[in-house]
Amino acid sequence: MDAIALTRTLLQFDTVNPPGRERDCARHAGAMLEQWGYKVEYHEYADRRTSVIARAGGREEKAPLCLTGHLDVVPLGTRKWAHDPFSGETAGDRLYGRGSSDMKAGVAAILVAARSMADKLPGTPGVVIVLTAAEEGGCIGSKKLAETQLLGRAGAIVVGEPTSNYPLVGHKGSIKFHASFRGVSAHGSMPQLGENAVYKAARAVAKLEAFDFKAKKHPIMGEPTLNVGTFEGGSGVNLVPDLAKIGVDIRTVPGVDHKKVLQRIKQLLGKAEMDVFSDLPPVWTAPDDEWIERVFEICKPVLGRKAKPRAATYMTDAANLLKVYAGAPTVVLGPGEAQMAHQTDEYCSMERIGEAVALYEALIADWIKN
Ligand SMILES: [Zn+2]
């Protein structure tokens, strides 16, 4: 089965998250890897939320190359699709389906490269394939995986997220939190008897708007950002609201200390209750890293020129995997089209899927030769 046919097969598993249900897709991929001689383990952090870890080769002196992708996809959205999202319809060079670009084509390309290189791996540093559940909406699957011993080690990471086969050397980090402000309810005609939670939240929002990270601008990723995305409060126009809640999304760059940022924000919010539900560091490998230079070289024929250092706009599982694979140079490189991710009538270029297989094979070959 080639990578296009395999992408189609993967598209047919409904892994829309929520609810996720990656198990069947994960078992299918795992069974194939086992057939090709990989040692396969599964991790289920919740019912049917299954990740796959598969290894082949392995040598004491040098850790394996990690190739990783996620199995879940985002919901279909409210707009009607012209193409069936789960059957892998094609038109011209386009392969349609939810998750075609983000990122079942990437997973299929990783799997096909894993198959074609399997015979060459024994006695070499080898590879570790990590296919995660629950990446969309907070990288929960990889977060749980990084708390186990299952990941073992890896010397470098290739994340097959959609980049149109352009190698990206990192992405911003993120902190997401809710803050709740309490007040005292009273009749709207006698606000002096109450304590208005919306006023408290509004004052905090104004301070957040003016928040200064005091961070140095990153040469590629630029400045960290902060956005107040939600604001809720009050239950009736004639009541003094006793509760208001905001949702905040912070994107960080290398050099920003998440702990310090959170401390400063906590101070700024005063008595508000803060619930940090996502905290992922930025991912960044210096473009002059020796392995990254080789990755750029390997990508050159496909791109027609040498890649320039660029970063992804989105988060990836690498933020969690690096907690275990500390210091491993990391590249985001996959056949999907980034602008197609999460869109109605999402598609992937079939030509790019074939290119990605060749790139992954070349990256594995390069890794195991020394
Ligand atoms: Zn993705």
Tab-separated table of C-alpha atoms and ligand atoms in Angstrom:
chain	number	residue	atom	x	y	z
A	1	MET	CA	0.000	0.000	0.000
A	2	ASP	CA	1.434	3.407	-0.937
A	3	ALA	CA	1.222	6.527	1.225
A	4	ILE	CA	-1.803	7.918	-0.634
A	5	ALA	CA	-3.805	4.728	-0.192
A	6	LEU	CA	-2.712	4.619	3.445
A	7	THR	CA	-3.773	8.252	3.985
A	8	ARG	CA	-7.193	7.239	2.641
A	9	THR	CA	-7.364	4.313	5.049
A	10	LEU	CA	-6.470	6.570	7.989
A	11	LEU	CA	-9.078	9.152	6.921
A	12	GLN	CA	-11.754	6.477	7.194
A	13	PHE	CA	-11.206	6.178	10.950
A	14	ASP	CA	-13.379	8.806	12.619
A	15	THR	CA	-10.936	10.375	15.079
A	16	VAL	CA	-12.747	13.709	15.347
A	17	ASN	CA	-11.722	15.321	18.627
A	18	PRO	CA	-13.831	15.792	20.669
A	19	PRO	CA	-14.467	13.007	21.483
A	20	GLY	CA	-11.274	11.602	19.889
A	21	ARG	CA	-11.681	7.797	19.837
A	22	GLU	CA	-8.216	7.257	18.366
A	23	ARG	CA	-8.007	3.624	19.527
A	24	ASP	CA	-9.026	1.842	16.297
A	25	CYS	CA	-6.793	4.060	14.172
A	26	ALA	CA	-3.905	3.617	16.627
A	27	ARG	CA	-4.323	-0.186	16.688
A	28	HIS	CA	-4.404	-0.269	12.894
A	29	ALA	CA	-1.143	1.689	12.633
A	30	GLY	CA	0.404	-0.321	15.486
A	31	ALA	CA	-0.492	-3.662	13.854
A	32	MET	CA	1.200	-2.592	10.623
A	33	LEU	CA	4.327	-1.441	12.450
A	34	GLU	CA	4.465	-4.753	14.291
A	35	GLN	CA	4.238	-6.605	10.995
A	36	TRP	CA	7.201	-4.627	9.705
A	37	GLY	CA	9.281	-5.690	12.711
A	38	TYR	CA	8.753	-2.790	15.100
A	39	LYS	CA	8.327	-3.249	18.830
A	40	VAL	CA	5.000	-1.570	19.511
A	41	GLU	CA	3.536	-0.230	22.726
A	42	TYR	CA	0.254	1.547	23.338
A	43	HIS	CA	-0.670	4.194	25.855
A	44	GLU	CA	-4.275	4.969	26.738
A	45	TYR	CA	-4.648	7.939	29.060
A	46	ALA	CA	-8.444	7.631	28.912
A	47	ASP	CA	-10.916	5.219	27.325
A	48	ARG	CA	-10.130	4.907	23.586
A	49	ARG	CA	-7.605	7.795	23.696
A	50	THR	CA	-4.722	5.712	22.388
A	51	SER	CA	-1.179	6.682	21.422
A	52	VAL	CA	1.353	4.383	19.728
A	53	ILE	CA	5.093	4.128	20.390
A	54	ALA	CA	7.031	1.901	17.968
A	55	ARG	CA	10.750	1.201	17.891
A	56	ALA	CA	13.199	-0.516	15.581
A	57	GLY	CA	16.973	-0.711	15.762
A	58	GLY	CA	18.743	0.931	18.683
A	59	ARG	CA	22.315	1.391	19.800
A	60	GLU	CA	23.826	2.506	23.083
A	61	GLU	CA	26.038	5.274	21.644
A	62	LYS	CA	23.387	7.180	19.744
A	63	ALA	CA	19.699	7.670	20.446
A	64	PRO	CA	17.113	6.962	17.727
A	65	LEU	CA	15.451	9.491	15.426
A	66	CYS	CA	11.873	10.251	16.476
A	67	LEU	CA	9.178	10.750	13.839
A	68	THR	CA	5.895	11.898	15.292
A	69	GLY	CA	2.354	12.776	14.313
A	70	HIS	CA	-1.105	12.970	15.855
A	71	LEU	CA	-4.052	10.734	15.031
A	72	ASP	CA	-6.931	13.010	16.044
A	73	VAL	CA	-8.581	15.581	13.784
A	74	VAL	CA	-10.710	18.658	14.481
A	75	PRO	CA	-14.522	18.640	14.072
A	76	LEU	CA	-16.052	19.171	10.630
A	77	GLY	CA	-17.310	22.677	11.397
A	78	THR	CA	-20.747	24.033	10.571
A	79	ARG	CA	-20.310	24.599	6.822
A	80	LYS	CA	-21.349	21.820	4.476
A	81	TRP	CA	-18.569	19.847	2.795
A	82	ALA	CA	-18.589	19.375	-0.998
A	83	HIS	CA	-16.414	16.256	-0.546
A	84	ASP	CA	-16.978	13.389	1.845
A	85	PRO	CA	-14.706	14.110	4.844
A	86	PHE	CA	-14.060	10.427	5.636
A	87	SER	CA	-13.648	8.540	2.355
A	88	GLY	CA	-10.604	10.139	0.753
A	89	GLU	CA	-12.115	11.486	-2.469
A	90	THR	CA	-9.619	12.793	-4.996
A	91	ALA	CA	-9.733	15.436	-7.722
A	92	GLY	CA	-6.618	16.208	-9.714
A	93	ASP	CA	-3.707	16.276	-7.262
A	94	ARG	CA	-5.986	16.852	-4.272
A	95	LEU	CA	-6.892	14.259	-1.680
A	96	TYR	CA	-9.843	15.501	0.370
A	97	GLY	CA	-10.843	14.668	3.914
A	98	ARG	CA	-10.872	15.883	7.487
A	99	GLY	CA	-7.320	15.464	8.653
A	100	SER	CA	-5.851	14.989	5.166
A	101	SER	CA	-3.459	17.915	5.673
A	102	ASP	CA	-3.595	17.984	9.477
A	103	MET	CA	-2.222	15.385	9.587
A	104	LYS	CA	-3.098	11.905	8.410
A	105	ALA	CA	-1.068	12.358	5.212
A	106	GLY	CA	1.907	13.127	7.466
A	107	VAL	CA	1.240	10.034	9.574
A	108	ALA	CA	0.865	7.886	6.443
A	109	ALA	CA	4.146	9.215	5.030
A	110	ILE	CA	5.895	8.458	8.347
A	111	LEU	CA	4.475	4.921	8.323
A	112	VAL	CA	5.469	4.195	4.722
A	113	ALA	CA	9.002	5.497	5.363
A	114	ALA	CA	9.104	3.359	8.520
A	115	ARG	CA	8.187	0.337	6.415
A	116	SER	CA	10.676	0.885	3.609
A	117	MET	CA	13.540	1.544	6.044
A	118	ALA	CA	12.669	-1.311	8.463
A	119	ASP	CA	15.191	-3.811	7.055
A	120	LYS	CA	18.053	-1.344	7.381
A	121	LEU	CA	17.479	-0.454	11.053
A	122	PRO	CA	18.877	-3.434	13.047
A	123	GLY	CA	22.270	-2.584	14.541
A	124	THR	CA	21.825	1.147	13.870
A	125	PRO	CA	20.612	3.939	16.213
A	126	GLY	CA	17.178	3.217	14.721
A	127	VAL	CA	13.934	5.117	14.930
A	128	VAL	CA	11.076	5.658	17.345
A	129	ILE	CA	7.654	6.401	15.858
A	130	VAL	CA	5.294	8.274	18.188
A	131	LEU	CA	1.662	8.606	17.069
A	132	THR	CA	-0.355	10.564	19.584
A	133	ALA	CA	-3.961	10.920	20.620
A	134	ALA	CA	-5.521	14.238	21.580
A	135	GLU	CA	-3.148	16.759	20.060
A	136	GLU	CA	-5.886	19.131	18.958
A	137	GLY	CA	-6.993	21.448	21.713
A	138	GLY	CA	-3.994	21.282	24.023
A	139	CYS	CA	-1.600	18.397	23.226
A	140	ILE	CA	-3.097	16.321	26.054
A	141	GLY	CA	-2.093	12.921	24.638
A	142	SER	CA	1.597	13.807	24.387
A	143	LYS	CA	1.452	15.514	27.771
A	144	LYS	CA	0.204	12.278	29.376
A	145	LEU	CA	2.708	10.236	27.362
A	146	ALA	CA	5.593	12.399	28.598
A	147	GLU	CA	4.584	11.504	32.179
A	148	THR	CA	5.211	7.787	31.457
A	149	GLN	CA	8.473	5.918	30.743
A	150	LEU	CA	7.228	4.791	27.310
A	151	LEU	CA	8.938	7.407	25.146
A	152	GLY	CA	12.439	6.193	25.958
A	153	ARG	CA	15.011	8.396	24.266
A	154	ALA	CA	15.457	10.194	20.954
A	155	GLY	CA	18.330	12.219	19.513
A	156	ALA	CA	16.281	14.397	17.147
A	157	ILE	CA	12.588	14.902	16.356
A	158	VAL	CA	10.696	15.219	13.077
A	159	VAL	CA	7.114	16.428	13.537
A	160	GLY	CA	5.006	15.635	10.468
A	161	GLU	CA	2.565	18.553	10.882
A	162	PRO	CA	1.547	20.401	7.699
A	163	THR	CA	4.342	22.593	6.301
A	164	SER	CA	4.061	21.846	2.542
A	165	ASN	CA	7.350	19.972	3.058
A	166	TYR	CA	9.148	23.141	4.183
A	167	PRO	CA	11.359	22.432	7.227
A	168	LEU	CA	10.435	24.718	10.154
A	169	VAL	CA	12.790	25.061	13.106
A	170	GLY	CA	10.313	25.772	15.872
A	171	HIS	CA	7.129	27.394	17.089
A	172	LYS	CA	5.916	29.647	19.858
A	173	GLY	CA	4.944	28.353	23.279
A	174	SER	CA	1.555	28.961	24.843
A	175	ILE	CA	-0.093	29.563	28.171
A	176	LYS	CA	-3.880	29.439	28.361
A	177	PHE	CA	-5.893	30.245	31.459
A	178	HIS	CA	-9.282	31.232	32.797
A	179	ALA	CA	-9.615	33.749	35.611
A	180	SER	CA	-12.780	34.088	37.729
A	181	PHE	CA	-13.642	37.258	39.612
A	182	ARG	CA	-16.078	37.112	42.546
A	183	GLY	CA	-18.371	39.908	43.668
A	184	VAL	CA	-21.440	40.322	45.826
A	185	SER	CA	-24.872	40.314	44.213
A	186	ALA	CA	-27.410	43.090	44.892
A	187	HIS	CA	-30.437	44.625	43.208
A	188	GLY	CA	-29.534	46.705	40.159
A	189	SER	CA	-31.237	49.721	41.688
A	190	MET	CA	-28.937	49.604	44.731
A	191	PRO	CA	-25.489	48.777	43.351
A	192	GLN	CA	-23.860	50.345	46.414
A	193	LEU	CA	-24.997	47.286	48.392
A	194	GLY	CA	-23.125	44.906	46.114
A	195	GLU	CA	-19.676	44.363	44.710
A	196	ASN	CA	-19.531	44.266	40.919
A	197	ALA	CA	-17.485	41.336	39.554
A	198	VAL	CA	-17.640	42.678	35.987
A	199	TYR	CA	-15.907	45.895	37.059
A	200	LYS	CA	-13.137	43.826	38.652
A	201	ALA	CA	-12.720	41.727	35.519
A	202	ALA	CA	-12.786	44.815	33.289
A	203	ARG	CA	-10.035	46.481	35.335
A	204	ALA	CA	-7.955	43.311	35.030
A	205	VAL	CA	-8.542	43.145	31.272
A	206	ALA	CA	-7.302	46.731	30.871
A	207	LYS	CA	-4.140	45.789	32.779
A	208	LEU	CA	-3.690	42.665	30.648
A	209	GLU	CA	-3.998	44.726	27.478
A	210	ALA	CA	-1.069	46.822	28.672
A	211	PHE	CA	0.965	43.820	29.874
A	212	ASP	CA	4.634	44.161	29.008
A	213	PHE	CA	6.519	40.863	28.721
A	214	LYS	CA	9.812	42.747	28.969
A	215	ALA	CA	11.083	40.133	26.521
A	216	LYS	CA	13.678	40.413	23.821
A	217	LYS	CA	12.289	40.113	20.319
A	218	HIS	CA	13.096	36.722	18.822
A	219	PRO	CA	14.804	36.986	15.401
A	220	ILE	CA	12.337	34.575	13.754
A	221	MET	CA	9.272	34.421	16.015
A	222	GLY	CA	9.112	38.067	16.969
A	223	GLU	CA	7.430	39.165	20.196
A	224	PRO	CA	5.327	37.256	22.673
A	225	THR	CA	1.622	38.103	22.553
A	226	LEU	CA	-1.356	38.124	24.878
A	227	ASN	CA	-5.014	37.988	23.879
A	228	VAL	CA	-8.128	38.098	26.070
A	229	GLY	CA	-10.370	35.771	24.087
A	230	THR	CA	-13.472	35.477	26.258
A	231	PHE	CA	-15.312	37.670	28.731
A	232	GLU	CA	-18.430	36.479	30.559
A	233	GLY	CA	-20.246	38.015	33.472
A	234	GLY	CA	-23.589	38.798	35.018
A	235	SER	CA	-26.914	37.026	34.787
A	236	GLY	CA	-29.373	39.896	34.394
A	237	VAL	CA	-29.334	43.590	33.623
A	238	ASN	CA	-31.026	44.446	36.948
A	239	LEU	CA	-28.498	42.582	39.086
A	240	VAL	CA	-25.055	43.436	40.379
A	241	PRO	CA	-22.982	40.557	38.935
A	242	ASP	CA	-21.281	38.360	41.515
A	243	LEU	CA	-19.182	36.441	38.976
A	244	ALA	CA	-17.166	37.326	35.875
A	245	LYS	CA	-14.760	35.138	33.958
A	246	ILE	CA	-12.143	35.786	31.292
A	247	GLY	CA	-10.140	33.449	29.032
A	248	VAL	CA	-6.605	34.408	28.061
A	249	ASP	CA	-4.206	33.039	25.423
A	250	ILE	CA	-0.513	33.909	25.716
A	251	ARG	CA	2.010	32.966	23.020
A	252	THR	CA	5.632	32.991	24.083
A	253	VAL	CA	9.015	32.976	22.363
A	254	PRO	CA	12.312	31.414	23.493
A	255	GLY	CA	13.739	33.349	26.428
A	256	VAL	CA	10.370	34.012	28.061
A	257	ASP	CA	10.164	32.284	31.452
A	258	HIS	CA	6.618	30.872	31.768
A	259	LYS	CA	6.847	30.662	35.570
A	260	LYS	CA	7.780	34.317	35.876
A	261	VAL	CA	5.058	35.413	33.447
A	262	LEU	CA	2.465	33.456	35.411
A	263	GLN	CA	3.706	34.943	38.695
A	264	ARG	CA	3.398	38.468	37.324
A	265	ILE	CA	-0.060	37.800	35.923
A	266	LYS	CA	-1.220	36.275	39.185
A	267	GLN	CA	-0.097	39.410	40.972
A	268	LEU	CA	-1.854	41.591	38.404
A	269	LEU	CA	-5.115	39.636	38.810
A	270	GLY	CA	-5.138	40.007	42.588
A	271	LYS	CA	-7.800	37.864	44.242
A	272	ALA	CA	-9.114	36.309	41.028
A	273	GLU	CA	-9.041	32.517	40.821
A	274	MET	CA	-6.684	31.466	38.069
A	275	ASP	CA	-6.997	28.155	36.227
A	276	VAL	CA	-4.040	27.513	33.904
A	277	PHE	CA	-5.304	24.702	31.662
A	278	SER	CA	-2.441	24.656	29.160
A	279	ASP	CA	1.228	25.531	29.568
A	280	LEU	CA	3.570	24.529	26.738
A	281	PRO	CA	7.071	25.922	26.193
A	282	PRO	CA	8.251	27.215	22.812
A	283	VAL	CA	10.198	24.883	20.556
A	284	TRP	CA	13.313	26.204	18.880
A	285	THR	CA	16.455	24.732	17.351
A	286	ALA	CA	19.172	27.076	16.160
A	287	PRO	CA	19.272	26.926	12.345
A	288	ASP	CA	23.046	26.421	12.466
A	289	ASP	CA	22.604	23.205	14.459
A	290	GLU	CA	24.504	20.509	12.623
A	291	TRP	CA	21.509	18.203	12.148
A	292	ILE	CA	19.204	21.054	11.062
A	293	GLU	CA	21.769	21.986	8.416
A	294	ARG	CA	21.618	18.414	7.142
A	295	VAL	CA	17.808	18.521	7.164
A	296	PHE	CA	17.914	21.714	5.083
A	297	GLU	CA	20.335	20.023	2.692
A	298	ILE	CA	18.070	16.964	2.366
A	299	CYS	CA	15.027	19.195	1.690
A	300	LYS	CA	16.841	21.273	-0.919
A	301	PRO	CA	15.974	19.179	-4.007
A	302	VAL	CA	12.273	19.191	-3.046
A	303	LEU	CA	12.147	22.929	-2.349
A	304	GLY	CA	14.378	23.834	-5.281
A	305	ARG	CA	16.407	26.057	-2.964
A	306	LYS	CA	17.911	26.040	0.501
A	307	ALA	CA	15.337	26.583	3.259
A	308	LYS	CA	15.437	29.764	5.320
A	309	PRO	CA	14.911	29.545	9.080
A	310	ARG	CA	11.174	29.878	9.724
A	311	ALA	CA	8.827	28.882	12.514
A	312	ALA	CA	5.351	27.351	12.514
A	313	THR	CA	2.364	29.444	13.570
A	314	TYR	CA	0.781	26.554	15.472
A	315	MET	CA	1.707	24.397	18.476
A	316	THR	CA	2.937	20.821	18.160
A	317	ASP	CA	3.434	17.777	20.383
A	318	ALA	CA	7.179	18.493	20.321
A	319	ALA	CA	6.646	20.892	23.254
A	320	ASN	CA	5.754	17.856	25.399
A	321	LEU	CA	8.054	15.291	23.795
A	322	LEU	CA	11.033	17.581	24.509
A	323	LYS	CA	10.332	17.206	28.236
A	324	VAL	CA	11.628	13.644	27.754
A	325	TYR	CA	13.801	14.077	24.649
A	326	ALA	CA	15.479	17.107	26.236
A	327	GLY	CA	17.785	19.027	23.927
A	328	ALA	CA	16.875	17.041	20.806
A	329	PRO	CA	16.992	19.262	17.704
A	330	THR	CA	13.499	19.436	16.270
A	331	VAL	CA	12.084	20.122	12.840
A	332	VAL	CA	8.441	20.465	11.812
A	333	LEU	CA	8.143	18.985	8.328
A	334	GLY	CA	5.109	17.439	6.692
A	335	PRO	CA	3.199	17.119	3.413
A	336	GLY	CA	-0.016	18.858	4.498
A	337	GLU	CA	-0.897	22.430	3.602
A	338	ALA	CA	-0.883	24.527	6.769
A	339	GLN	CA	-3.607	26.848	5.476
A	340	MET	CA	-5.854	23.826	4.847
A	341	ALA	CA	-5.739	22.721	8.489
A	342	HIS	CA	-9.139	22.952	10.192
A	343	GLN	CA	-10.852	24.159	6.951
A	344	THR	CA	-14.016	22.908	5.250
A	345	ASP	CA	-13.071	20.639	2.308
A	346	GLU	CA	-9.582	20.201	3.727
A	347	TYR	CA	-7.238	18.571	1.217
A	348	CYS	CA	-3.623	17.551	0.783
A	349	SER	CA	-1.510	17.487	-2.375
A	350	MET	CA	-0.833	13.871	-3.339
A	351	GLU	CA	2.466	14.844	-4.924
A	352	ARG	CA	3.593	16.269	-1.585
A	353	ILE	CA	2.678	13.031	0.197
A	354	GLY	CA	5.085	11.150	-2.087
A	355	GLU	CA	7.767	13.796	-1.540
A	356	ALA	CA	7.335	13.522	2.227
A	357	VAL	CA	7.908	9.757	2.133
A	358	ALA	CA	11.178	10.341	0.259
A	359	LEU	CA	12.199	13.081	2.711
A	360	TYR	CA	11.483	10.911	5.772
A	361	GLU	CA	13.367	7.989	4.224
A	362	ALA	CA	16.335	10.261	3.526
A	363	LEU	CA	16.235	11.652	7.070
A	364	ILE	CA	16.204	8.140	8.535
A	365	ALA	CA	18.994	6.994	6.201
A	366	ASP	CA	21.049	10.031	7.205
A	367	TRP	CA	20.435	9.404	10.910
A	368	ILE	CA	21.394	5.733	10.916
A	369	LYS	CA	24.500	5.993	8.772
A	370	ASN	CA	26.663	7.423	11.571
B	1	ZN	ZN	-1.970	19.093	13.602
